[in-house]
Protein backbone atom coordinates (compact mmCIF):
# COMPACT_ATOMS: atom_id res chain seq x y z
CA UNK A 1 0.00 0.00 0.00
CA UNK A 2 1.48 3.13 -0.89
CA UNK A 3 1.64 5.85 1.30
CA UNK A 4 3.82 9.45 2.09
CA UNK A 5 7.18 9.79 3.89
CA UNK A 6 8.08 13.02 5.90
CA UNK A 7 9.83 14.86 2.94
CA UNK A 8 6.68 14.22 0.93
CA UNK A 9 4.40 15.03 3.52
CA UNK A 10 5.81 18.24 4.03
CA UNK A 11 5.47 18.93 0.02
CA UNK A 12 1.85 18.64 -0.14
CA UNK A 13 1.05 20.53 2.28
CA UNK A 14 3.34 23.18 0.86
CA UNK A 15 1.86 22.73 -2.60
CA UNK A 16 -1.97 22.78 -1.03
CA UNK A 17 -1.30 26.09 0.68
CA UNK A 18 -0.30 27.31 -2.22
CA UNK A 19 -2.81 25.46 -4.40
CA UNK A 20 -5.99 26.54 -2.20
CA UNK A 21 -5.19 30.23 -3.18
CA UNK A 22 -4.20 30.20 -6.87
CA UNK A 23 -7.97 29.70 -8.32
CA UNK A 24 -10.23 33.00 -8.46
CA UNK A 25 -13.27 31.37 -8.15
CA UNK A 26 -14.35 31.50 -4.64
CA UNK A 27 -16.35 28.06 -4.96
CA UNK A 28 -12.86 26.14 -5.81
CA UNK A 29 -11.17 27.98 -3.22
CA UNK A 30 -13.20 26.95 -0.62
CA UNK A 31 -13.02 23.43 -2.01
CA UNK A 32 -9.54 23.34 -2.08
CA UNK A 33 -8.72 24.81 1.56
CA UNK A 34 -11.26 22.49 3.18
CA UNK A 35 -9.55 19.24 1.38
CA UNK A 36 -5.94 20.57 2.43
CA UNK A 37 -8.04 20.41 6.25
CA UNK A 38 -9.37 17.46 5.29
CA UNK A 39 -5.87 15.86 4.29
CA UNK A 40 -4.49 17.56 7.88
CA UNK A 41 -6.95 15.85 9.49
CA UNK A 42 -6.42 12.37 8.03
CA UNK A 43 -2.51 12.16 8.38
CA UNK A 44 -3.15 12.80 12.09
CA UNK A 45 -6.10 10.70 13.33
CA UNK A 46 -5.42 7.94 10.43
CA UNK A 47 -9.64 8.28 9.86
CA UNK A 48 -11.03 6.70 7.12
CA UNK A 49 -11.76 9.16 4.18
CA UNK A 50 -15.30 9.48 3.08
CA UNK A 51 -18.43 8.42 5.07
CA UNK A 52 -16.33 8.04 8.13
CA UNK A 53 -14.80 11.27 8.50
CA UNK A 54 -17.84 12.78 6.39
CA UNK A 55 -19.89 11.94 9.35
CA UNK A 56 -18.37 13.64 12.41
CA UNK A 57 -20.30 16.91 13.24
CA UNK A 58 -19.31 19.75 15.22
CA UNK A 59 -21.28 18.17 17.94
CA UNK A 60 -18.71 15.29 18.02
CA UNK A 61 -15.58 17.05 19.32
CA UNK A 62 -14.52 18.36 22.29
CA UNK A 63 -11.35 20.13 21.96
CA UNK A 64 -10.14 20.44 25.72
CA UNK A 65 -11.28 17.09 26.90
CA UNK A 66 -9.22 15.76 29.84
CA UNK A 67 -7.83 12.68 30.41
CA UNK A 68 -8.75 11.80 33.64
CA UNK A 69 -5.83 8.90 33.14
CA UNK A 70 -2.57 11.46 32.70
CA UNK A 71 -4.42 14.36 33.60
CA UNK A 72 -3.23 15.66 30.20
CA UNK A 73 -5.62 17.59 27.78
CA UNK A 74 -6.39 16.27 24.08
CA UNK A 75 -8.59 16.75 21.58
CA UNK A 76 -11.28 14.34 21.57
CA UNK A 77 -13.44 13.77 18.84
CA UNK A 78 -16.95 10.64 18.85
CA UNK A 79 -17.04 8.87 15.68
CA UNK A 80 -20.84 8.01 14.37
CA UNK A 81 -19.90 6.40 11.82
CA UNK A 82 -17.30 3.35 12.07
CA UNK A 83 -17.15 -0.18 10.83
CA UNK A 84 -16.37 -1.38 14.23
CA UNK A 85 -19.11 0.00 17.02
CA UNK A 86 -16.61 -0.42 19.72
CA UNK A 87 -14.09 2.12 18.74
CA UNK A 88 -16.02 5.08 18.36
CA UNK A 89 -13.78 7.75 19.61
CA UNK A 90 -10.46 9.21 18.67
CA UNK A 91 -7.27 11.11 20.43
CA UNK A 92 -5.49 13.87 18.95
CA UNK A 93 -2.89 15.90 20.72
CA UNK A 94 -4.44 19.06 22.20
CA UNK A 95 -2.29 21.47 20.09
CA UNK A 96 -5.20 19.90 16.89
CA UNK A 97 -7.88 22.47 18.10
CA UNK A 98 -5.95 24.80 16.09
CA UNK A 99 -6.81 23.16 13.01
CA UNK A 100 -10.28 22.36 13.99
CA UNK A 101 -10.52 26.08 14.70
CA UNK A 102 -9.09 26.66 11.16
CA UNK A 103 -11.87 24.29 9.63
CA UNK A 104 -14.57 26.33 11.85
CA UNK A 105 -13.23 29.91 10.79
CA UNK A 106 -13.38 28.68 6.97
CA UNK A 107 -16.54 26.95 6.49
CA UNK A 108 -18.54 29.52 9.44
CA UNK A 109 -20.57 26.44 10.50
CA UNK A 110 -20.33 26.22 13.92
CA UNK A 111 -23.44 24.64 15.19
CA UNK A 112 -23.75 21.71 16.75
CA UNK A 113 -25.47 19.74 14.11
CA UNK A 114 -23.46 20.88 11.06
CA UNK A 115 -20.82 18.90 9.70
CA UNK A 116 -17.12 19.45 10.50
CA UNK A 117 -16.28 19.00 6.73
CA UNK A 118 -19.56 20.86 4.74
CA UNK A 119 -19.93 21.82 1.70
CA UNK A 120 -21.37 25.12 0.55
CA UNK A 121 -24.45 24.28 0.93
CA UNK A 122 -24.02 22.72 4.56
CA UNK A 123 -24.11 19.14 3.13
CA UNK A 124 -21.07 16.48 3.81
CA UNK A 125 -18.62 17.49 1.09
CA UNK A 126 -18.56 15.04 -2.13
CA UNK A 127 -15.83 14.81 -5.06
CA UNK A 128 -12.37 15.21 -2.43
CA UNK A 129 -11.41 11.84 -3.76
CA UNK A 130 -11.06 13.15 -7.86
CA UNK A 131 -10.04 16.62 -6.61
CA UNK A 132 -7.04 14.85 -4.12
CA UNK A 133 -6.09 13.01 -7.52
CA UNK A 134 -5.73 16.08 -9.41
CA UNK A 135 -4.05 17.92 -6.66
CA UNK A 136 -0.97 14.75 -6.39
CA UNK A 137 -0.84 15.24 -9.98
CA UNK A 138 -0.01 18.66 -10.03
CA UNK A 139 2.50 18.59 -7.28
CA UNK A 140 4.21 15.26 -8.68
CA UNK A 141 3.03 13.35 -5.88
CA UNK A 142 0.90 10.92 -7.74
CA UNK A 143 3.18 7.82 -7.19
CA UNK A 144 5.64 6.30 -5.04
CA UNK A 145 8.82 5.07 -5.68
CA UNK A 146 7.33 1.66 -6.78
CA UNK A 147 5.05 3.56 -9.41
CA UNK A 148 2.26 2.69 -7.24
CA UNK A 149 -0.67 5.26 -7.27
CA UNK A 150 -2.06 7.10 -4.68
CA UNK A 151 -5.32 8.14 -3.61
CA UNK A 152 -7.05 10.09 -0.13
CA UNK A 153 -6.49 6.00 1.47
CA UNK A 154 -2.50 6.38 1.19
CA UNK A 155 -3.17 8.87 4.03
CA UNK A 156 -4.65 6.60 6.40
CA UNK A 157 -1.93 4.45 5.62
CA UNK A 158 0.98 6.82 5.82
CA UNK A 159 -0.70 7.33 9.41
CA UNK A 160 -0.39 3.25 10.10
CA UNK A 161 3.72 3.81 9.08
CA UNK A 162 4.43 6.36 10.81
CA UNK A 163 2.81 5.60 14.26
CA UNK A 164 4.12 1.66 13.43
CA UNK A 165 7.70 2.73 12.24
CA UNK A 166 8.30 5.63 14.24
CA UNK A 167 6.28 5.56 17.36
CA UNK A 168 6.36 2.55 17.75
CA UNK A 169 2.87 2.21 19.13
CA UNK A 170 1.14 -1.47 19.39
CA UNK A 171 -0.60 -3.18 17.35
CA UNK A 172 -4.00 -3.20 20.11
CA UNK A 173 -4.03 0.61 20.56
CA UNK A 174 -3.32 1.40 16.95
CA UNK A 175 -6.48 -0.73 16.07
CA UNK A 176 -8.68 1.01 18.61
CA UNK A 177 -7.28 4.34 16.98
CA UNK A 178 -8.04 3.41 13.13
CA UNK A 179 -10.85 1.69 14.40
CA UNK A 180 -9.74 -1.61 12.88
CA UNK A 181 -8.79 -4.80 14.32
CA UNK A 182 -5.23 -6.05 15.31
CA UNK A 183 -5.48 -8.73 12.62
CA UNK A 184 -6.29 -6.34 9.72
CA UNK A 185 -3.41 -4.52 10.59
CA UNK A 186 -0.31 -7.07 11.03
CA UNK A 187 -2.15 -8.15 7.44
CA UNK A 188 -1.38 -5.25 6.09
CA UNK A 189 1.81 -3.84 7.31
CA UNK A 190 3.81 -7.12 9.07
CA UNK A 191 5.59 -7.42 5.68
CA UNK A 192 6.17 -3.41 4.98
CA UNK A 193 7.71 -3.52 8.46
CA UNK A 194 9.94 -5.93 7.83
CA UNK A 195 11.16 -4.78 4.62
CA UNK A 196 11.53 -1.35 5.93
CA UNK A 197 13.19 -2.41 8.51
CA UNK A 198 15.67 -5.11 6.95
CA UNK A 199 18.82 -3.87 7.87
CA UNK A 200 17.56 -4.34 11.30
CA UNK A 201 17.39 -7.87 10.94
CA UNK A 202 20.31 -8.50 8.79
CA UNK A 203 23.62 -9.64 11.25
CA UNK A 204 27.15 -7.99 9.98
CA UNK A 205 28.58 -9.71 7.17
CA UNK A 206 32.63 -10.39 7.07
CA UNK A 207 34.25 -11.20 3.89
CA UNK A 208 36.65 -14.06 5.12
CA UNK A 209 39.20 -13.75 1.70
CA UNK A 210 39.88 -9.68 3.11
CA UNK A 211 40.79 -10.51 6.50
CA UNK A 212 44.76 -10.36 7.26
CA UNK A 213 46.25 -13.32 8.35
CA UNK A 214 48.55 -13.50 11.03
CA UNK A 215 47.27 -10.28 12.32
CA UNK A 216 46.71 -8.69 16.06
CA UNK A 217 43.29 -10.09 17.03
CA UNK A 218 42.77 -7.03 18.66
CA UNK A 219 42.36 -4.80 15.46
CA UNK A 220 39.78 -7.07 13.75
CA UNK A 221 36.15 -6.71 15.50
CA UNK A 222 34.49 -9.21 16.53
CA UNK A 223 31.12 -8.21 17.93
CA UNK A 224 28.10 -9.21 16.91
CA UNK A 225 29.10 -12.08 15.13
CA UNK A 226 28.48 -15.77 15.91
CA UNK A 227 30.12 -18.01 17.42
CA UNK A 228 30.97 -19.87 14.79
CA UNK A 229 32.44 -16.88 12.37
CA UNK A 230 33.89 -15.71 15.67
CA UNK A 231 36.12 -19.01 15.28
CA UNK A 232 36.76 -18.50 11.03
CA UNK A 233 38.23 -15.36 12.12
CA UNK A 234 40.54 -16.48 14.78
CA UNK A 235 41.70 -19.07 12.39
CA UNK A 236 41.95 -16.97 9.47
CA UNK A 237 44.23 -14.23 11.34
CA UNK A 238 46.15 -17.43 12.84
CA UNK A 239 44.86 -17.39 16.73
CA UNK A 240 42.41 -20.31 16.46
């Protein structure tokens, strides 16, 4: 599944900034900063894109909610709609009401039964998927470095990386996050993990035919090897 690293995270949101303002028409404007919200608010939460994060109203998120567990305020935000009923909630760190005030400022719908992510007319916003497409196309974003496409999904998926690769954060409370299950996940990203990762799992390698013979142990390290090419090498440099 393809998804964004940092560098190319921090280019489309560069290019949307830029992007939301460049149209005169006031309707594509409008369009265009809500989807670079709507992209905001996707790499962070790793929401679904579409009916699930088309769903949450204004009435759904309480932006100094405290955890009564580390006493620390977030951002906390129901979710009505969700394929699994149990995980109906999110966490985002509190500095996020910024952005939800930036999505309240632009779209002036602030009551409690309008939609966080409206469109004009006060109805759940349709067409972000084709105008996301257009948008990676424009800023050269469109594919990854295996020439895979992506789409609004990758988002939700570069969220799964990053929290995986560089958080670190377990596979149970990721699920309850995404609102997934434990199994989807290792499905999914087990195998990206690893191959990310491979150097992690790959032990030092010694070409045997470039060690000196006859040499001071001392100079030729040893560590991490086994035990067995800990004894080639003693050999080799003529102390086995």
């Amino acid at each position: 599944r393809p998804f964004f690293n940092d560098k190319e995270i921090v280019a489309l949101q560069k290019f949307m900034l830029a992007w939301s303002k460049e149209n005169p028409k006031p309707i594509t404007k409008y369009k265009r900063t809500l989807l670079r919200y709507y992209v905001d608010f996707i790499l962070a939460s790793g929401v679904r894109p579409g009916k699930e994060i088309g769903s949450i109203k204004v009435k759904h998120i309480q932006t100094d909610w405290r955890n009564p567990y580390d006493k620390k305020t977030y951002v906390y935000v129901s979710m009505p709609h969700r394929k699994t009923k149990e995980n109906d909630y999110i966490i985002l760190p509190h500095a996020f009401r910024h952005t939800i005030e930036g999505i309240l400022n632009h779209t002036k719908r602030t009551e409690l039964e309008e939609y966080l992510f409206p469109a004009v007319d006060g109805k759940p916003i349709q067409g972000f998927p084709e105008m996301f497409m257009h948008c990676l196309e424009e800023s050269s974003l469109r594919f990854d470095n295996l020439d895979r496409a992506r789409c609004l999904y990758s988002l939700r998926h570069t969220y799964a990386t990053q929290r995986i690769l560089k958080d670190r954060v377990s596979w149970d409370v990721l699920a309850e996050q995404m609102g997934t299950s434990v199994q989807m996940l290792q499905v999914h990203y087990v195998k990206m993990k690893k191959e990310i990762e491979a150097k992690k799992f790959a032990g030092p390698v010694i070409d045997f035919d470039l060690l000196p013979k006859n040499d001071d142990p001392q100079t030729v390290s040893l560590e991490g090897l086994s035990d067995e090419d800990k004894l080639k090498v003693m050999k080799i440099i003529g102390k086995g």
